[in-house]
Amino acid sequence: MAGMSESTLHTEAHPDTDLLRVSTAGSVDDGKSTLIGRLLYDTKSLFDDQLEAVERSSRQRGEAYLNLALVTDGLRAEREQNITIDVAYRFLATPRRKFIIADTPGHLQYTRNMVTGASTADLAVVLVDARKGVLTQSRRHGFIASLLRIPHVLVAVNKMDLVDYSEEVYGQIVREYGEFAQKLDVQSLTFVPISALQGDNVVEKSGSMPWYDGGTLLHHLETVNVGANRNLVDFRFPVQYVIRPHQDYRGFAGRLASGTLRPGEEVVVLPGNVASRVRSIDTPDGPLGEAAAGDSVVVTLEDEVDVSRGDMLVRRRNLPTVGHRLDAIVCWMHEKPLDRTTPYLLMHTTRQVQAFVAELDYRIDVDTLHREEARTLGLNDIGRVEITTAAPLFFDPYAQNRATGSFILVDPHTHATVAAGMIRGEPRELEEAPRTASPNVRWEEWNVPRAEREARNGHGAAVLWLTGLSGAGKSTIARAVERELFALGCRTMLLDGDQLRHGLCGDLGFGRDDRRENIRRAGEVARLFFESGAIVLCAFVSPFREDRDAVRALVPEGRFLEVFVDADLDTLRRRDTKGLYARAMEGEIPEFTGVSSPYEPPPAAELVLRTAEFPVAESVRAVLDGLRARGILPANRPG
Amino acid sequence: MSSTPYVSPSSEPERHEPRPSYRRSHLAQLESEAVYVMREAAGQFERPVLLFSGGKDSIVMVHLARKAFWPGRFPFPLLHIDTGHNFPETIEFRDRLAESVGCELLVRYVQDSIDRGRCQEEPGPNPSRNTLQTVTLLDALRELRADAAFGGGRRDEEKARAKERFFSHRDPFGQWDPKNQRPELWNVFNGRKNRGEHFRVFPLSNWTELDVWQYIAQEGIALPDLYFAHEREVVRRDGVLLALGEHNRLLPGETAERLRIRCRTVGDLTCTGVWESDATTLDEIIREVASARVTERGGRSDDRRSETAMEDRKKQGYF
């Protein structure tokens, strides 16, 4: 090999660098492959023979420039069809860090692959095409990153060269995505304007965007805090293998899932609940004074304790949940859909148990983040389920502990991995007792009485409760009314069913009890805003009279305005903008209000809006008039 | 292997500096991951074997296997598929290693497969037995009823390998179906299978060539001399330098050269390119690898047969 010894050193060999696991997601159109190609090329991580192969392929395909995207295309089928089939792993090393990049395609089986790539990542690179702005796909990537709890999300606004390196275009994308990301659960969100094709701000700082004073994409990858999701608090040691070289040695081999361990510390072995003390933490390089999350070690105990693969060492004062029932989010990864009668094999840490999916609460539309009723989950679906296992598991919520909060489901016949699960906890039962104040909590008067707030605001506070069938126009009217009120200088707040179900009510399904609880929480939140002096607009299907009346009881008389947004079923079925009625009629959505679940119209609503007959503006006017008539809005304000 | 200081568990505990933090180097993380994968395979499979080629990656694998099950012995034999075209140094090293480790070494010969009519030698001079190995390997796995075979494959080696799983499923014909791989999430590995199927297990999946060399240096792992610069009779063929020997003779029109070379990978004489080099120590090799402009498989004529040569061979059940 000519020239090996005299070639310039581009990479110093550093045996002691950090490791950062990155996942990328996107399609060829986003320029994801080009970005990875650019990263490898500019950090000189591409070798001459790889580069030659890419040049050869580029020429064969009749492309005029070096197609960096070809660097990442692996399999024959991918080259032929110009797509990426599966998660591919790339490696990159700089003097500061070594990177493992899980490169996942955006086309086919996107959710399945993205979830796979995200499961081990510390950082997600989400690509946005500057010309197209924030598309559904970029939101989907962000959502999956937050679902899998990747601590860092980096939004690479790509193809800046094609928008004349415009600061405005970039700023608009940053605002839009930032707003969306508030709904997500990410620790850090960073934006970098780049051109993967031209190399701007990928590895080298761009001269074309003087208005951008942040670092390059690589700089961020090199400096972001690693191990942000490494749990060093809760000691969990799933036993992988028992090592018995001779009669006098019995060691438990495994990797610390989380926490730390020192010799002499007391541990408890699950499931037996037997206590002992750590005699030693052995490695071939010598015994350790302390082991931490991620270390593969052999633990010996002071006492003869029966321990085998699948058991877990923990601390007495820091126990995981031990139970047969899990509340979890699962991503379905197989063509064969979820079947509630199949006894799946559930693999969790080093344990394998039989499991049934007992309940399917809802499916999440990964594009709109809406929850929808579902009878089953198919390939790439994400849903909330309750699982019952044949033997107890020792688990933690995924949010606290990736290792003990994750599991997979395996088909008992084909042995295929059919689902990936993230545990939320044990399923919560609704207590039967009426909801009253918690014991020992004394009611305190509000510090600043509402009347004072109302005097300053110049208008009264109120709760407008819009109820009606799905698609009747509740949200549309509520949004329009709020805009009007805001324009008038009023303090307002809008609570929307979908919105609350993403956060506060994220643990609730669509059964009768969960619907009741959903409305109860919405009512309580509305009441807090009401006390802060706002006109609170609430748009909820809220099909049950009893639930609506419970909210009414929280607010002083005259301040709760029930608004019945009335549209007949025939109109709604005809309109069916979301296609929900059609699916409900097909039986795809169980317990769909108005089709397979009852709606109880209010007998004495303060206001009835017939949206089939009147335009939205008409309804808005009617609401505002209603507020004036009740003295909530001063009559002298125009509008 | 004598250079590896294994501490017996009964010896005096070593003094450990108080740890400044819980930070772990990338090598420590990669080692821990590989050990985890090996233990997981040993826990899930009944009869694993460790595929041993005599190359540096499989030597590192043996080292990791020793560490993973220490102070016990690793619970699987080494399996070497001998093409008969190896560097003699490889075979010597293999036998010495197995003896010093005290593990079982099983050898199956491609020549036997040819003699039994299971496969045919390529026509022409200096035939490559690279693809024939697959037949011998699959026959051996069936014969041993092995349900898992550890390999030293790494994802950085080749584009088809970039899509490999840690636990890679093989159908009853030993074939890999890249389009229908099981998703692998977190560190939950699904080793479930039907009778007759097996798994390839790749603990070094996330290692790069440089990581392997740095690890060899860190751990003081002994390697065959082939990896260090030495003088040898070579021939330049198709732009690659090949060592001459019993199974790789000069073709008409070729001339032998005597050069100072070393191997970056070690496979058969007929297909392993060697590199001109003066690197005689691990530090020099690491510097060389860090600055190399060509991948280590760039010298493998077996990969250069077509753009998807590796993918095609892997589908057939290759290593």
PDB file of C-alpha atoms in Angstrom, chain A residues 35-209:
ATOM      1  CA  LEU A  35     -25.318  14.790   5.872  1.00  0.00           C
ATOM      2  CA  ILE A  36     -23.808  11.572   7.180  1.00  0.00           C
ATOM      3  CA  GLY A  37     -21.646  11.319   4.087  1.00  0.00           C
ATOM      4  CA  ARG A  38     -20.534  14.899   4.694  1.00  0.00           C
ATOM      5  CA  LEU A  39     -19.732  14.239   8.348  1.00  0.00           C
ATOM      6  CA  LEU A  40     -17.633  11.234   7.414  1.00  0.00           C
ATOM      7  CA  TYR A  41     -15.989  13.056   4.513  1.00  0.00           C
ATOM      8  CA  ASP A  42     -15.129  16.254   6.349  1.00  0.00           C
ATOM      9  CA  THR A  43     -13.826  14.455   9.424  1.00  0.00           C
ATOM     10  CA  LYS A  44     -11.760  12.339   7.049  1.00  0.00           C
ATOM     11  CA  SER A  45     -13.426   9.218   8.334  1.00  0.00           C
ATOM     12  CA  LEU A  46     -13.919   7.986   4.790  1.00  0.00           C
ATOM     13  CA  PHE A  47     -11.187   5.889   3.354  1.00  0.00           C
ATOM     14  CA  ASP A  48      -9.826   6.214  -0.147  1.00  0.00           C
ATOM     15  CA  ASP A  49     -11.248   2.886  -1.273  1.00  0.00           C
ATOM     16  CA  GLN A  50     -14.695   3.797   0.079  1.00  0.00           C
ATOM     17  CA  LEU A  51     -14.461   7.137  -1.666  1.00  0.00           C
ATOM     18  CA  GLU A  52     -13.370   5.498  -4.894  1.00  0.00           C
ATOM     19  CA  ALA A  53     -16.316   3.123  -4.656  1.00  0.00           C
ATOM     20  CA  VAL A  54     -18.660   6.088  -4.229  1.00  0.00           C
ATOM     21  CA  GLU A  55     -17.072   7.929  -7.140  1.00  0.00           C
ATOM     22  CA  ARG A  56     -17.418   4.800  -9.269  1.00  0.00           C
ATOM     23  CA  SER A  57     -21.089   4.413  -8.326  1.00  0.00           C
ATOM     24  CA  SER A  58     -21.794   8.113  -8.869  1.00  0.00           C
ATOM     25  CA  ARG A  59     -20.320   7.855 -12.365  1.00  0.00           C
ATOM     26  CA  GLN A  60     -22.235   4.681 -13.143  1.00  0.00           C
ATOM     27  CA  ARG A  61     -25.446   6.390 -12.140  1.00  0.00           C
ATOM     28  CA  GLY A  62     -24.582   9.303 -14.381  1.00  0.00           C
ATOM     29  CA  GLU A  63     -24.368  11.818 -11.563  1.00  0.00           C
ATOM     30  CA  ALA A  64     -22.264  14.888 -12.115  1.00  0.00           C
ATOM     31  CA  TYR A  65     -21.080  15.384  -8.565  1.00  0.00           C
ATOM     32  CA  LEU A  66     -19.775  13.113  -5.867  1.00  0.00           C
ATOM     33  CA  ASN A  67     -22.966  11.667  -4.391  1.00  0.00           C
ATOM     34  CA  LEU A  68     -22.123  11.575  -0.703  1.00  0.00           C
ATOM     35  CA  ALA A  69     -25.438   9.858  -0.016  1.00  0.00           C
ATOM     36  CA  LEU A  70     -24.027   6.711  -1.604  1.00  0.00           C
ATOM     37  CA  VAL A  71     -21.609   6.376   1.278  1.00  0.00           C
ATOM     38  CA  THR A  72     -24.410   5.197   3.499  1.00  0.00           C
ATOM     39  CA  ASP A  73     -26.272   2.938   1.092  1.00  0.00           C
ATOM     40  CA  GLY A  74     -25.421  -0.600   1.897  1.00  0.00           C
ATOM     41  CA  LEU A  75     -27.531  -3.344   0.530  1.00  0.00           C
ATOM     42  CA  ARG A  76     -28.094  -4.217  -3.098  1.00  0.00           C
ATOM     43  CA  ALA A  77     -31.847  -3.727  -2.837  1.00  0.00           C
ATOM     44  CA  GLU A  78     -31.258  -0.256  -1.409  1.00  0.00           C
ATOM     45  CA  ARG A  79     -28.993   0.808  -4.225  1.00  0.00           C
ATOM     46  CA  GLU A  80     -31.403  -0.564  -6.774  1.00  0.00           C
ATOM     47  CA  GLN A  81     -34.437   1.114  -5.275  1.00  0.00           C
ATOM     48  CA  ASN A  82     -32.614   4.199  -4.038  1.00  0.00           C
ATOM     49  CA  ILE A  83     -33.917   3.725  -0.512  1.00  0.00           C
ATOM     50  CA  THR A  84     -32.583   2.716   2.865  1.00  0.00           C
ATOM     51  CA  ILE A  85     -34.144  -0.434   4.249  1.00  0.00           C
ATOM     52  CA  ASP A  86     -32.873  -0.839   7.708  1.00  0.00           C
ATOM     53  CA  VAL A  87     -31.000   0.742  10.551  1.00  0.00           C
ATOM     54  CA  ALA A  88     -27.344   1.007   9.590  1.00  0.00           C
ATOM     55  CA  TYR A  89     -24.590   1.870  12.006  1.00  0.00           C
ATOM     56  CA  ARG A  90     -21.820   4.319  11.167  1.00  0.00           C
ATOM     57  CA  PHE A  91     -18.745   5.196  13.127  1.00  0.00           C
ATOM     58  CA  LEU A  92     -16.976   8.445  13.481  1.00  0.00           C
ATOM     59  CA  ALA A  93     -14.154   9.452  15.738  1.00  0.00           C
ATOM     60  CA  THR A  94     -12.701  12.834  16.490  1.00  0.00           C
ATOM     61  CA  PRO A  95      -9.966  13.506  19.028  1.00  0.00           C
ATOM     62  CA  ARG A  96     -12.693  14.346  21.536  1.00  0.00           C
ATOM     63  CA  ARG A  97     -15.235  11.664  20.984  1.00  0.00           C
ATOM     64  CA  LYS A  98     -16.187   8.464  19.315  1.00  0.00           C
ATOM     65  CA  PHE A  99     -19.636   8.428  17.743  1.00  0.00           C
ATOM     66  CA  ILE A 100     -21.913   5.528  16.926  1.00  0.00           C
ATOM     67  CA  ILE A 101     -24.535   6.762  14.496  1.00  0.00           C
ATOM     68  CA  ALA A 102     -27.713   4.728  14.074  1.00  0.00           C
ATOM     69  CA  ASP A 103     -28.865   5.761  10.643  1.00  0.00           C
ATOM     70  CA  THR A 104     -32.559   5.083  10.153  1.00  0.00           C
ATOM     71  CA  PRO A 105     -34.576   5.523   6.997  1.00  0.00           C
ATOM     72  CA  GLY A 106     -37.596   7.748   6.706  1.00  0.00           C
ATOM     73  CA  HIS A 107     -39.525   5.806   4.100  1.00  0.00           C
ATOM     74  CA  LEU A 108     -40.335   2.269   4.858  1.00  0.00           C
ATOM     75  CA  GLN A 109     -41.361   1.049   8.263  1.00  0.00           C
ATOM     76  CA  TYR A 110     -40.195   4.372   9.544  1.00  0.00           C
ATOM     77  CA  THR A 111     -41.555   4.098  13.045  1.00  0.00           C
ATOM     78  CA  ARG A 112     -40.181   0.638  13.664  1.00  0.00           C
ATOM     79  CA  ASN A 113     -36.714   1.620  12.500  1.00  0.00           C
ATOM     80  CA  MET A 114     -36.689   4.980  14.180  1.00  0.00           C
ATOM     81  CA  VAL A 115     -37.725   3.440  17.476  1.00  0.00           C
ATOM     82  CA  THR A 116     -34.966   0.868  17.109  1.00  0.00           C
ATOM     83  CA  GLY A 117     -32.328   3.486  16.380  1.00  0.00           C
ATOM     84  CA  ALA A 118     -33.593   5.770  19.123  1.00  0.00           C
ATOM     85  CA  SER A 119     -33.601   3.081  21.803  1.00  0.00           C
ATOM     86  CA  THR A 120     -29.883   3.396  22.488  1.00  0.00           C
ATOM     87  CA  ALA A 121     -29.310   7.005  21.466  1.00  0.00           C
ATOM     88  CA  ASP A 122     -28.064   9.908  23.587  1.00  0.00           C
ATOM     89  CA  LEU A 123     -28.843  12.412  20.871  1.00  0.00           C
ATOM     90  CA  ALA A 124     -31.212  12.560  17.910  1.00  0.00           C
ATOM     91  CA  VAL A 125     -30.497  14.533  14.774  1.00  0.00           C
ATOM     92  CA  VAL A 126     -33.785  15.638  13.206  1.00  0.00           C
ATOM     93  CA  LEU A 127     -33.522  16.974   9.686  1.00  0.00           C
ATOM     94  CA  VAL A 128     -35.672  19.760   8.335  1.00  0.00           C
ATOM     95  CA  ASP A 129     -35.503  20.815   4.702  1.00  0.00           C
ATOM     96  CA  ALA A 130     -35.251  24.617   4.800  1.00  0.00           C
ATOM     97  CA  ARG A 131     -37.254  24.892   1.575  1.00  0.00           C
ATOM     98  CA  LYS A 132     -40.144  22.868   2.914  1.00  0.00           C
ATOM     99  CA  GLY A 133     -40.224  24.012   6.525  1.00  0.00           C
ATOM    100  CA  VAL A 134     -41.422  21.871   9.382  1.00  0.00           C
ATOM    101  CA  LEU A 135     -43.170  18.869   7.859  1.00  0.00           C
ATOM    102  CA  THR A 136     -45.068  16.087   9.527  1.00  0.00           C
ATOM    103  CA  GLN A 137     -42.041  13.861   9.275  1.00  0.00           C
ATOM    104  CA  SER A 138     -39.827  16.188  11.298  1.00  0.00           C
ATOM    105  CA  ARG A 139     -42.496  16.317  13.984  1.00  0.00           C
ATOM    106  CA  ARG A 140     -42.756  12.562  13.951  1.00  0.00           C
ATOM    107  CA  HIS A 141     -39.004  12.263  14.510  1.00  0.00           C
ATOM    108  CA  GLY A 142     -39.207  14.650  17.427  1.00  0.00           C
ATOM    109  CA  PHE A 143     -42.100  12.754  18.935  1.00  0.00           C
ATOM    110  CA  ILE A 144     -40.339   9.414  18.711  1.00  0.00           C
ATOM    111  CA  ALA A 145     -37.190  10.939  20.181  1.00  0.00           C
ATOM    112  CA  SER A 146     -39.203  12.175  23.134  1.00  0.00           C
ATOM    113  CA  LEU A 147     -41.122   8.901  23.454  1.00  0.00           C
ATOM    114  CA  LEU A 148     -37.840   6.970  23.628  1.00  0.00           C
ATOM    115  CA  ARG A 149     -36.475   9.690  25.909  1.00  0.00           C
ATOM    116  CA  ILE A 150     -33.451  10.686  23.946  1.00  0.00           C
ATOM    117  CA  PRO A 151     -32.198  13.524  26.117  1.00  0.00           C
ATOM    118  CA  HIS A 152     -30.856  15.750  23.337  1.00  0.00           C
ATOM    119  CA  VAL A 153     -32.527  16.700  20.096  1.00  0.00           C
ATOM    120  CA  LEU A 154     -30.574  18.569  17.441  1.00  0.00           C
ATOM    121  CA  VAL A 155     -32.598  20.017  14.595  1.00  0.00           C
ATOM    122  CA  ALA A 156     -30.423  20.377  11.516  1.00  0.00           C
ATOM    123  CA  VAL A 157     -32.088  22.893   9.197  1.00  0.00           C
ATOM    124  CA  ASN A 158     -30.622  21.598   5.954  1.00  0.00           C
ATOM    125  CA  LYS A 159     -30.384  22.911   2.394  1.00  0.00           C
ATOM    126  CA  MET A 160     -29.783  26.471   3.603  1.00  0.00           C
ATOM    127  CA  ASP A 161     -27.924  26.994   0.316  1.00  0.00           C
ATOM    128  CA  LEU A 162     -31.209  26.590  -1.541  1.00  0.00           C
ATOM    129  CA  VAL A 163     -32.901  29.385   0.434  1.00  0.00           C
ATOM    130  CA  ASP A 164     -30.036  31.855  -0.040  1.00  0.00           C
ATOM    131  CA  TYR A 165     -28.848  31.226   3.499  1.00  0.00           C
ATOM    132  CA  SER A 166     -31.826  33.251   4.676  1.00  0.00           C
ATOM    133  CA  GLU A 167     -31.938  34.110   8.355  1.00  0.00           C
ATOM    134  CA  GLU A 168     -35.711  34.661   8.122  1.00  0.00           C
ATOM    135  CA  VAL A 169     -36.373  31.184   6.756  1.00  0.00           C
ATOM    136  CA  TYR A 170     -34.224  29.688   9.483  1.00  0.00           C
ATOM    137  CA  GLY A 171     -35.847  31.799  12.191  1.00  0.00           C
ATOM    138  CA  GLN A 172     -39.324  30.769  11.094  1.00  0.00           C
ATOM    139  CA  ILE A 173     -38.389  27.057  11.295  1.00  0.00           C
ATOM    140  CA  VAL A 174     -36.801  27.528  14.700  1.00  0.00           C
ATOM    141  CA  ARG A 175     -39.942  29.224  16.008  1.00  0.00           C
ATOM    142  CA  GLU A 176     -42.296  26.681  14.518  1.00  0.00           C
ATOM    143  CA  TYR A 177     -40.394  23.621  15.654  1.00  0.00           C
ATOM    144  CA  GLY A 178     -39.664  25.133  19.042  1.00  0.00           C
ATOM    145  CA  GLU A 179     -43.370  25.664  19.592  1.00  0.00           C
ATOM    146  CA  PHE A 180     -44.115  22.073  18.631  1.00  0.00           C
ATOM    147  CA  ALA A 181     -41.310  20.753  20.838  1.00  0.00           C
ATOM    148  CA  GLN A 182     -42.895  22.321  23.907  1.00  0.00           C
ATOM    149  CA  LYS A 183     -45.390  19.486  23.772  1.00  0.00           C
ATOM    150  CA  LEU A 184     -42.535  17.004  23.898  1.00  0.00           C
ATOM    151  CA  ASP A 185     -40.307  15.791  26.640  1.00  0.00           C
ATOM    152  CA  VAL A 186     -36.764  16.617  25.608  1.00  0.00           C
ATOM    153  CA  GLN A 187     -34.015  17.892  27.868  1.00  0.00           C
ATOM    154  CA  SER A 188     -32.274  19.999  25.279  1.00  0.00           C
ATOM    155  CA  LEU A 189     -33.225  21.258  21.858  1.00  0.00           C
ATOM    156  CA  THR A 190     -30.649  22.822  19.563  1.00  0.00           C
ATOM    157  CA  PHE A 191     -30.903  24.204  16.043  1.00  0.00           C
ATOM    158  CA  VAL A 192     -28.111  24.465  13.487  1.00  0.00           C
ATOM    159  CA  PRO A 193     -28.520  25.896   9.963  1.00  0.00           C
ATOM    160  CA  ILE A 194     -26.533  23.733   7.574  1.00  0.00           C
ATOM    161  CA  SER A 195     -26.000  22.711   4.009  1.00  0.00           C
ATOM    162  CA  ALA A 196     -24.900  19.090   3.936  1.00  0.00           C
ATOM    163  CA  LEU A 197     -24.246  19.340   0.225  1.00  0.00           C
ATOM    164  CA  GLN A 198     -21.987  22.394   0.503  1.00  0.00           C
ATOM    165  CA  GLY A 199     -20.607  21.529   3.909  1.00  0.00           C
ATOM    166  CA  ASP A 200     -21.841  24.683   5.682  1.00  0.00           C
ATOM    167  CA  ASN A 201     -21.805  24.363   9.491  1.00  0.00           C
ATOM    168  CA  VAL A 202     -21.496  20.578   9.435  1.00  0.00           C
ATOM    169  CA  VAL A 203     -17.847  20.265  10.339  1.00  0.00           C
ATOM    170  CA  GLU A 204     -16.568  23.604   9.082  1.00  0.00           C
ATOM    171  CA  LYS A 205     -18.086  26.925  10.093  1.00  0.00           C
ATOM    172  CA  SER A 206     -19.954  28.492   7.207  1.00  0.00           C
ATOM    173  CA  GLY A 207     -18.901  31.802   5.718  1.00  0.00           C
ATOM    174  CA  SER A 208     -22.328  32.178   4.130  1.00  0.00           C
ATOM    175  CA  MET A 209     -24.318  32.667   7.319  1.00  0.00           C
TER     176      MET A 209
END
